[in-house]
Coordinates of C-alpha atoms in Angstrom, one line a residue:
M1 CA 125.9 -89.9 -51.9
A2 CA 124.0 -90.4 -55.1
S3 CA 120.3 -89.7 -55.3
A4 CA 117.5 -89.6 -57.9
Q5 CA 114.2 -87.8 -57.8
W6 CA 111.1 -87.2 -59.9
H7 CA 108.7 -84.4 -59.6
R8 CA 106.4 -82.2 -61.7
R9 CA 106.9 -78.5 -61.7
I10 CA 105.5 -75.5 -63.5
D11 CA 106.4 -71.8 -63.4
R12 CA 104.3 -70.0 -60.9
I13 CA 101.5 -68.0 -62.3
D14 CA 101.2 -64.5 -61.0
T15 CA 97.6 -63.6 -61.0
D16 CA 98.2 -59.9 -60.6
A17 CA 100.9 -59.5 -63.2
G18 CA 104.5 -59.1 -62.1
P19 CA 106.5 -55.9 -62.5
A20 CA 105.8 -54.6 -66.0
R21 CA 107.9 -52.3 -68.1
D22 CA 106.7 -48.8 -68.4
D23 CA 105.9 -49.2 -72.1
S24 CA 103.5 -52.1 -71.4
R25 CA 101.7 -51.2 -68.2
L26 CA 98.8 -49.8 -70.1
L27 CA 98.2 -53.2 -71.9
I28 CA 96.5 -54.7 -68.8
P29 CA 93.7 -52.0 -68.6
I30 CA 93.4 -52.1 -72.4
A31 CA 93.0 -55.9 -72.3
Q32 CA 90.5 -55.6 -69.5
A33 CA 88.5 -53.0 -71.4
F34 CA 88.6 -55.0 -74.6
Y35 CA 87.5 -58.2 -72.9
F36 CA 84.6 -56.4 -71.2
L37 CA 83.5 -55.0 -74.6
F38 CA 83.7 -58.4 -76.1
L39 CA 81.5 -59.9 -73.3
M40 CA 79.0 -57.1 -73.7
M41 CA 78.8 -57.5 -77.4
I42 CA 78.2 -61.3 -76.9
F43 CA 75.6 -60.7 -74.2
I44 CA 73.7 -58.0 -75.9
G45 CA 74.0 -59.3 -79.5
Q46 CA 73.3 -57.4 -82.7
Q47 CA 69.6 -57.0 -82.2
P48 CA 68.7 -56.4 -78.6
F49 CA 65.0 -56.2 -77.8
S50 CA 64.2 -57.8 -81.3
S51 CA 60.7 -58.9 -82.0
R52 CA 59.8 -62.6 -82.3
N53 CA 56.7 -63.0 -84.5
Q54 CA 56.2 -66.3 -86.4
E55 CA 57.4 -65.0 -89.7
E56 CA 60.7 -63.7 -88.2
L57 CA 61.3 -67.0 -86.4
V58 CA 60.9 -69.0 -89.6
A59 CA 63.3 -66.6 -91.4
M60 CA 65.9 -66.9 -88.7
A61 CA 65.6 -70.7 -88.6
A62 CA 66.4 -70.7 -92.4
N63 CA 69.4 -68.4 -92.0
T64 CA 71.7 -70.0 -89.4
D65 CA 74.5 -71.3 -91.5
G66 CA 77.1 -69.1 -89.9
S67 CA 77.3 -66.7 -92.8
D68 CA 76.7 -63.5 -90.7
F69 CA 79.3 -61.1 -92.2
Y70 CA 79.2 -58.6 -89.3
K71 CA 79.6 -61.4 -86.7
Q72 CA 82.4 -63.0 -88.5
A73 CA 84.2 -59.6 -88.9
F74 CA 83.7 -58.9 -85.1
F75 CA 85.3 -62.3 -84.2
I76 CA 88.2 -62.0 -86.6
I77 CA 89.0 -58.4 -85.6
S78 CA 88.7 -59.3 -81.9
A79 CA 91.2 -62.2 -82.4
L80 CA 93.6 -59.9 -84.3
I81 CA 93.5 -57.2 -81.6
L82 CA 94.2 -59.8 -78.9
T83 CA 97.1 -61.2 -80.9
A84 CA 98.6 -57.8 -81.3
L85 CA 98.3 -57.2 -77.5
L86 CA 100.0 -60.6 -76.9
L87 CA 102.9 -59.6 -79.2
M88 CA 103.3 -56.2 -77.5
R89 CA 103.2 -57.7 -74.0
R90 CA 106.4 -57.2 -72.0
Y91 CA 105.2 -58.4 -68.5
P92 CA 105.4 -62.0 -67.4
S93 CA 102.8 -64.3 -68.9
Q94 CA 99.7 -64.7 -66.8
Y95 CA 98.8 -68.2 -68.1
R96 CA 100.4 -70.8 -70.2
F97 CA 97.9 -72.8 -72.3
T98 CA 98.1 -76.6 -71.6
Y99 CA 94.4 -77.5 -71.9
W100 CA 95.2 -79.9 -74.7
P101 CA 92.1 -82.2 -74.4
L102 CA 90.1 -79.2 -75.6
V103 CA 92.3 -78.8 -78.7
V104 CA 92.0 -82.6 -79.4
M105 CA 88.2 -82.2 -79.2
L106 CA 88.2 -79.3 -81.7
A107 CA 90.4 -81.3 -84.0
W108 CA 87.9 -84.1 -83.9
F109 CA 85.1 -81.7 -84.7
L110 CA 87.0 -80.5 -87.8
V111 CA 87.3 -84.2 -88.9
T112 CA 83.6 -84.7 -88.5
C113 CA 82.9 -81.8 -90.8
S114 CA 84.1 -84.0 -93.7
W115 CA 81.0 -86.2 -93.6
G116 CA 78.4 -83.6 -92.8
V117 CA 75.6 -82.9 -95.3
D118 CA 77.1 -79.5 -95.8
P119 CA 80.8 -79.6 -94.8
F120 CA 81.3 -75.9 -95.4
V121 CA 78.6 -75.0 -92.9
S122 CA 80.0 -77.4 -90.3
F123 CA 83.5 -76.0 -91.0
K124 CA 82.3 -72.4 -90.4
R125 CA 80.6 -73.3 -87.2
T126 CA 83.7 -75.1 -86.0
M127 CA 86.0 -72.2 -86.8
Q128 CA 83.6 -69.9 -84.9
Q129 CA 84.1 -72.1 -81.9
L130 CA 87.9 -72.0 -82.4
I131 CA 87.9 -68.2 -82.5
V132 CA 85.7 -67.8 -79.4
I133 CA 87.9 -70.2 -77.5
Y134 CA 91.1 -68.5 -78.7
I135 CA 89.7 -65.1 -77.6
T136 CA 88.9 -66.4 -74.1
F137 CA 92.2 -68.1 -73.4
S138 CA 94.2 -65.3 -74.9
S139 CA 92.5 -62.9 -72.6
M140 CA 93.5 -65.3 -69.7
V141 CA 97.1 -65.0 -70.9
L142 CA 97.0 -61.2 -70.7
L143 CA 94.9 -60.8 -67.5
G144 CA 95.3 -63.9 -65.3
P145 CA 92.4 -65.6 -63.5
D146 CA 91.6 -62.9 -60.9
R147 CA 91.3 -60.0 -63.4
L148 CA 89.4 -62.1 -65.9
Y149 CA 86.9 -63.1 -63.1
R150 CA 86.4 -59.4 -62.1
V151 CA 85.8 -58.4 -65.7
L152 CA 83.2 -61.2 -66.1
R153 CA 81.5 -60.2 -62.9
L154 CA 81.3 -56.6 -64.0
A155 CA 79.8 -57.6 -67.4
L156 CA 77.2 -59.7 -65.7
I157 CA 76.2 -56.9 -63.3
A158 CA 76.0 -54.5 -66.2
C159 CA 73.6 -56.9 -68.0
L160 CA 71.5 -57.2 -64.9
L161 CA 71.2 -53.4 -64.6
I162 CA 70.4 -52.9 -68.3
C163 CA 67.7 -55.6 -68.1
W164 CA 66.0 -54.0 -65.1
I165 CA 66.2 -50.5 -66.6
S166 CA 64.6 -51.9 -69.8
L167 CA 61.5 -53.3 -68.2
P168 CA 59.7 -50.0 -67.7
L169 CA 61.2 -48.4 -70.8
T170 CA 60.2 -50.8 -73.5
S171 CA 57.6 -53.5 -74.0
A172 CA 60.1 -55.5 -76.0
A173 CA 61.8 -56.5 -72.6
V174 CA 58.8 -58.9 -72.1
H175 CA 57.8 -61.6 -74.5
P176 CA 54.9 -60.1 -76.6
P177 CA 51.4 -61.5 -77.2
S178 CA 52.4 -62.3 -80.8
E179 CA 54.5 -65.3 -79.6
S180 CA 53.7 -68.6 -81.4
D181 CA 54.3 -70.3 -78.1
H182 CA 51.7 -68.8 -75.8
A183 CA 53.6 -70.1 -72.7
L184 CA 56.2 -67.4 -73.4
V185 CA 53.8 -64.4 -73.3
G186 CA 54.5 -62.1 -70.4
A187 CA 57.9 -63.7 -69.5
W188 CA 60.7 -61.2 -68.8
R189 CA 63.6 -61.4 -71.2
G190 CA 65.3 -58.0 -71.0
F191 CA 67.5 -57.4 -74.1
F192 CA 67.9 -61.1 -74.6
F193 CA 66.3 -63.0 -77.5
H194 CA 64.6 -65.6 -75.3
K195 CA 63.5 -65.9 -71.7
N196 CA 65.5 -69.1 -71.2
I197 CA 68.7 -67.2 -72.2
A198 CA 67.8 -64.4 -69.8
G199 CA 66.9 -66.8 -67.0
A200 CA 70.3 -68.7 -67.3
V201 CA 72.4 -65.5 -67.5
M202 CA 70.6 -64.0 -64.5
A203 CA 70.9 -67.2 -62.6
L204 CA 74.6 -67.2 -63.1
T205 CA 74.7 -63.5 -62.1
F206 CA 72.8 -64.5 -58.9
V207 CA 75.4 -67.1 -57.9
V208 CA 78.4 -64.9 -58.9
T209 CA 77.2 -61.8 -57.0
A210 CA 76.1 -64.0 -54.0
H211 CA 79.7 -65.4 -53.8
A212 CA 81.1 -61.8 -54.2
Y213 CA 79.0 -60.9 -51.1
F214 CA 80.3 -63.9 -49.2
D215 CA 83.8 -62.8 -50.0
T216 CA 83.6 -59.0 -49.5
R217 CA 80.6 -58.5 -47.3
K218 CA 79.7 -55.5 -49.4
W219 CA 76.0 -54.9 -49.5
R220 CA 75.9 -53.9 -53.1
F221 CA 76.6 -57.4 -54.1
A222 CA 73.8 -58.7 -51.9
I223 CA 71.4 -56.2 -53.6
F224 CA 72.6 -57.4 -57.1
A225 CA 72.0 -61.0 -56.0
V226 CA 68.4 -60.2 -55.0
L227 CA 67.8 -58.3 -58.2
A228 CA 69.1 -61.2 -60.3
F229 CA 67.0 -63.8 -58.5
V230 CA 63.8 -61.7 -58.8
F231 CA 64.6 -61.3 -62.5
V232 CA 65.0 -65.1 -62.9
I233 CA 61.5 -65.4 -61.3
G234 CA 60.2 -63.0 -63.9
T235 CA 61.6 -65.0 -66.8
K236 CA 59.5 -68.0 -65.8
S237 CA 62.6 -70.1 -66.7
K238 CA 61.9 -73.3 -64.7
T239 CA 65.3 -74.9 -65.1
S240 CA 67.3 -71.8 -64.1
L241 CA 65.0 -71.1 -61.2
A242 CA 65.2 -74.6 -59.9
L243 CA 69.0 -74.5 -60.1
C244 CA 69.6 -71.2 -58.4
F245 CA 69.5 -72.1 -54.8
V246 CA 70.7 -75.7 -55.3
I247 CA 73.8 -74.5 -57.0
L248 CA 74.4 -71.7 -54.5
L249 CA 74.1 -74.3 -51.6
V250 CA 76.4 -76.8 -53.2
S251 CA 79.0 -74.2 -54.1
S252 CA 78.8 -72.7 -50.6
I253 CA 79.5 -76.1 -49.1
Y254 CA 82.5 -76.3 -51.5
R255 CA 83.7 -73.0 -50.3
L256 CA 83.6 -74.2 -46.7
M257 CA 85.4 -77.4 -47.7
S258 CA 88.1 -75.7 -49.7
D259 CA 90.9 -76.1 -47.1
T260 CA 91.6 -79.8 -47.6
V261 CA 91.4 -82.3 -50.4
P262 CA 89.7 -85.0 -48.3
K263 CA 86.8 -82.7 -47.5
R264 CA 86.3 -81.8 -51.2
A265 CA 86.5 -85.5 -52.0
I266 CA 83.7 -86.1 -49.6
L267 CA 81.6 -83.4 -51.3
L268 CA 82.2 -85.0 -54.7
L269 CA 81.5 -88.4 -53.3
G270 CA 78.2 -87.0 -51.9
L271 CA 77.3 -85.7 -55.4
G272 CA 78.1 -89.2 -56.8
M273 CA 75.8 -90.8 -54.1
G274 CA 73.1 -88.3 -55.1
M275 CA 73.3 -89.7 -58.6
V276 CA 73.0 -93.2 -57.2
G277 CA 70.0 -92.1 -55.2
F278 CA 68.5 -90.6 -58.4
L279 CA 69.0 -94.0 -60.1
G280 CA 67.3 -95.7 -57.1
L281 CA 64.3 -93.4 -57.4
Y282 CA 64.1 -94.2 -61.1
I283 CA 64.1 -98.0 -60.4
A284 CA 61.4 -97.5 -57.7
Y285 CA 59.2 -95.3 -59.8
Q286 CA 60.1 -96.7 -63.2
P287 CA 56.6 -97.2 -64.6
A288 CA 55.5 -93.6 -63.7
I289 CA 58.7 -92.1 -65.2
E290 CA 58.4 -94.1 -68.4
R291 CA 54.9 -92.9 -68.8
L292 CA 56.2 -89.3 -68.4
F293 CA 58.9 -89.8 -71.0
A294 CA 56.4 -91.5 -73.3
D295 CA 54.4 -88.3 -73.5
P296 CA 56.0 -86.1 -76.3
T297 CA 54.7 -83.0 -74.5
S298 CA 56.7 -83.7 -71.4
F299 CA 59.4 -81.1 -70.4
T300 CA 57.6 -78.5 -72.7
G301 CA 58.1 -80.6 -75.8
R302 CA 61.8 -81.6 -75.2
V303 CA 60.9 -85.3 -75.2
S304 CA 59.6 -84.9 -78.8
I305 CA 62.9 -83.2 -79.8
W306 CA 65.0 -85.9 -78.1
E307 CA 63.1 -88.6 -80.1
V308 CA 64.4 -87.0 -83.3
D309 CA 67.9 -87.4 -82.0
F310 CA 67.4 -90.9 -80.9
A311 CA 65.8 -91.9 -84.2
Y312 CA 68.9 -90.6 -86.0
L313 CA 71.3 -92.3 -83.6
R314 CA 69.6 -95.7 -84.2
A315 CA 70.4 -95.3 -87.9
H316 CA 73.8 -93.7 -87.4
P317 CA 75.3 -94.9 -84.1
Y318 CA 79.0 -94.3 -84.6
L319 CA 80.1 -91.1 -86.3
G320 CA 77.2 -88.6 -85.9
S321 CA 76.1 -86.1 -88.5
G322 CA 79.2 -83.8 -88.3
F323 CA 79.7 -80.9 -86.0
G324 CA 76.8 -78.4 -86.2
G325 CA 75.3 -80.5 -89.0
F326 CA 72.1 -81.9 -87.6
W327 CA 69.7 -79.0 -87.0
Q328 CA 69.1 -76.1 -89.4
V329 CA 71.4 -76.8 -92.3
G330 CA 68.7 -75.9 -94.7
D331 CA 66.6 -78.5 -96.6
L332 CA 69.5 -80.9 -96.2
S333 CA 69.2 -81.0 -92.4
P334 CA 69.3 -84.7 -91.3
A335 CA 66.9 -83.8 -88.5
R336 CA 64.1 -83.1 -91.0
L337 CA 64.0 -86.8 -92.0
Y338 CA 62.8 -87.7 -88.4
M339 CA 60.5 -84.8 -87.5
N340 CA 56.9 -85.5 -86.9
Q341 CA 55.6 -82.2 -85.5
A342 CA 55.5 -78.7 -87.0
F343 CA 57.2 -76.9 -84.1
Q344 CA 60.3 -79.0 -84.6
M345 CA 61.0 -77.1 -87.9
L346 CA 62.0 -74.1 -85.7
T347 CA 64.2 -76.2 -83.4
A348 CA 67.8 -75.0 -83.4
H349 CA 69.4 -77.6 -81.1
S350 CA 68.6 -80.8 -79.1
H351 CA 67.7 -79.1 -75.8
N352 CA 70.4 -81.4 -74.2
G353 CA 74.0 -80.5 -74.6
Y354 CA 75.3 -84.0 -74.2
L355 CA 72.8 -85.4 -76.7
E356 CA 73.7 -82.7 -79.1
I357 CA 77.4 -83.6 -79.1
L358 CA 76.5 -87.3 -79.4
V359 CA 74.2 -86.8 -82.4
T360 CA 76.7 -84.5 -84.2
T361 CA 80.1 -85.9 -83.3
G362 CA 79.3 -89.5 -82.2
P363 CA 80.3 -91.4 -79.1
L364 CA 84.0 -90.3 -79.4
G365 CA 83.0 -86.7 -79.3
L366 CA 80.8 -87.3 -76.2
I367 CA 83.7 -89.1 -74.5
M368 CA 86.0 -86.2 -75.2
L369 CA 83.4 -83.7 -73.9
L370 CA 83.0 -85.6 -70.7
I371 CA 86.8 -85.8 -70.2
S372 CA 87.3 -82.1 -71.0
F373 CA 84.3 -80.6 -69.3
V374 CA 83.5 -83.0 -66.5
V375 CA 86.4 -85.3 -65.4
L376 CA 89.3 -82.8 -65.6
P377 CA 87.5 -79.8 -64.1
A378 CA 86.3 -82.1 -61.2
W379 CA 89.9 -83.0 -60.6
W380 CA 90.9 -79.3 -60.6
F381 CA 88.2 -78.4 -58.2
M382 CA 89.1 -81.3 -55.9
T383 CA 92.8 -80.7 -55.7
G384 CA 93.3 -77.1 -56.8
A385 CA 91.5 -75.0 -54.2
T386 CA 93.5 -73.0 -51.6
A387 CA 92.8 -70.2 -49.2
E388 CA 94.2 -67.8 -51.8
N389 CA 91.9 -68.8 -54.7
R390 CA 88.8 -69.7 -52.6
T391 CA 86.6 -67.1 -54.2
L392 CA 87.7 -67.9 -57.8
M393 CA 87.3 -71.7 -57.3
A394 CA 84.0 -71.5 -55.4
T395 CA 82.4 -69.2 -57.9
S396 CA 83.7 -71.2 -60.8
F397 CA 82.4 -74.4 -59.1
A398 CA 79.0 -72.8 -59.0
I399 CA 79.0 -71.8 -62.7
W400 CA 80.5 -75.2 -63.7
S401 CA 77.8 -77.1 -61.8
F402 CA 75.0 -75.0 -63.1
V403 CA 76.0 -75.4 -66.8
L404 CA 76.5 -79.2 -66.4
Y405 CA 73.0 -79.6 -65.1
Q406 CA 71.5 -77.0 -67.4
N407 CA 72.8 -79.0 -70.4
M408 CA 70.5 -81.8 -69.4
L409 CA 67.5 -79.7 -70.6
E410 CA 69.2 -77.0 -72.8
T411 CA 72.2 -76.9 -75.1
S412 CA 75.0 -74.5 -74.3
F413 CA 78.1 -76.6 -75.0
F414 CA 79.6 -75.3 -78.2
D415 CA 76.4 -73.3 -78.9
K416 CA 77.8 -70.8 -81.4
D417 CA 78.6 -67.6 -79.4
R418 CA 75.7 -67.9 -77.0
Q419 CA 76.0 -66.2 -73.6
V420 CA 76.1 -69.2 -71.3
W421 CA 78.7 -70.9 -73.5
V422 CA 81.0 -67.9 -73.3
I423 CA 80.6 -67.6 -69.6
F424 CA 81.4 -71.3 -69.2
L425 CA 84.5 -71.0 -71.3
A426 CA 85.7 -68.1 -69.1
T427 CA 85.0 -70.3 -66.1
L428 CA 87.1 -73.2 -67.5
A429 CA 90.0 -70.8 -68.2
I430 CA 89.8 -69.3 -64.7
T431 CA 89.6 -72.8 -63.0
H432 CA 92.5 -74.2 -65.1
A433 CA 94.7 -71.2 -64.4
S434 CA 93.9 -71.3 -60.7
F435 CA 94.6 -75.0 -60.5
K436 CA 97.9 -74.5 -62.2
A437 CA 98.9 -71.7 -59.9
A438 CA 97.8 -73.5 -56.7
H439 CA 100.6 -74.6 -54.3
R440 CA 100.0 -78.2 -53.5
P441 CA 102.2 -81.0 -52.0
V442 CA 104.7 -82.4 -54.4
W443 CA 106.0 -85.9 -53.9
R444 CA 109.7 -86.4 -54.6
R445 CA 111.3 -89.8 -54.9
R446 CA 114.7 -90.1 -53.3
L447 CA 117.1 -92.9 -52.7
A448 CA 117.5 -93.8 -49.0
P449 CA 121.0 -92.7 -47.9
D450 CA 121.7 -95.9 -45.9
D451 CA 120.8 -98.3 -48.7
A452 CA 123.8 -99.7 -50.6
P453 CA 123.2 -101.3 -54.0
A454 CA 122.9 -105.0 -54.0
P455 CA 125.8 -106.8 -55.8
G456 CA 125.3 -106.7 -59.5
L457 CA 122.4 -104.3 -59.3
G458 CA 124.3 -101.0 -59.2
R459 CA 122.2 -97.8 -58.6
A460 CA 119.0 -99.5 -59.6
G461 CA 119.2 -101.8 -56.7
R462 CA 118.6 -99.1 -54.1
R463 CA 115.3 -98.8 -52.3
P464 CA 113.4 -95.5 -52.9
A465 CA 112.2 -93.3 -50.1
F466 CA 109.5 -90.6 -50.5
A467 CA 109.5 -87.1 -49.1
Q468 CA 106.8 -84.4 -49.4
S469 CA 107.4 -80.8 -50.1
G470 CA 105.5 -77.8 -51.2
G471 CA 105.2 -76.8 -54.9
A472 CA 102.8 -76.2 -57.7
H473 CA 101.5 -78.8 -60.1
G474 CA 100.9 -78.4 -63.8

């Protein structure tokens, strides 16, 4: 009896590293320690508790072309160390990179550098992104999703404790009275440069430790969650505070619905209906909303910043200014041609991640971003959750949802080596690896045994039958 079958398969990913040879068992804790150190260096930065008077802000705005020697050396050395660990590895691979849409998007970014006002600056910023992404996914290859998640959680908790300890020890942990923006004065920031960065990182720490408590029922995680939420309140970061409980609620619902695909599909459908409801409210209250957006001071000045982007897009609708080539490229910055307020001279990004990618890499770049960061992860979350990876997928869903919404009022997508962007990259790697490792039904196409080929048709004339079996998808 002849038969034919088609099915997709991928080698099973062992999240806890299979049997390792004696000479390579130490590589896993070394890789864990190295990735933890990398995260802490990213989170803390080169100048923790740095002052922010007007003169320093102007100087920093004029020196953001990616030429920081120490930062470049740190990234290059980190990439080389990880490469050496990968070459010495003797245990089974924890993850095989197949996230090719991200590679295609980076290739497009490199192409856009060619028409930027300063191609070398755009190229350096693109290469910085390439190295940060390489470090994240190489760490995934060495550690697997479960270990990478635990290291990320530990680094976030360490940041939380350092920020709390710093409050009574140094006045620099709070925005000083010398701020040019008086709305910042008194806001907590810990060792971070700005209260919005501190608010976002602490909000992510809140949802991560809350889900850790749901999974383990250990009270220390509940205490960490409370401390993180209180710190978010102290930062006066409205966006992060508003998203805290909303994202925790949505991700908790996802956790409860993680046993079947239809339930997760219902949740995603509900999110889609929420967007339709938002559109309905816009139509119903259109005059009031348009008056709000007509006011340049709305959303703490963001509307005025968005107007600069839209003015450029009306004149250059197709290709963008080149990756990283719109804001703060010196006197050549295209944004300067459309600025009409003094504070915009200090603006480093569009305060909207989607708009930032659109204005720098054009509609094609935005489409690639939506596919890579929205559509594909949504599919992973809908079809890749199992009882075994419930904690990883629910926590990743919370971070993913938070960052997608946060980028409507802030810019974290491809934002240099900023904290939220690095956390988001780790989340993408964890989600992709968990999706690839998940055992889901695999459909096989078989020829029905009782079907004889029609005269003259041969094997192709048989009717197919379908059978379902377990397996893992790529």
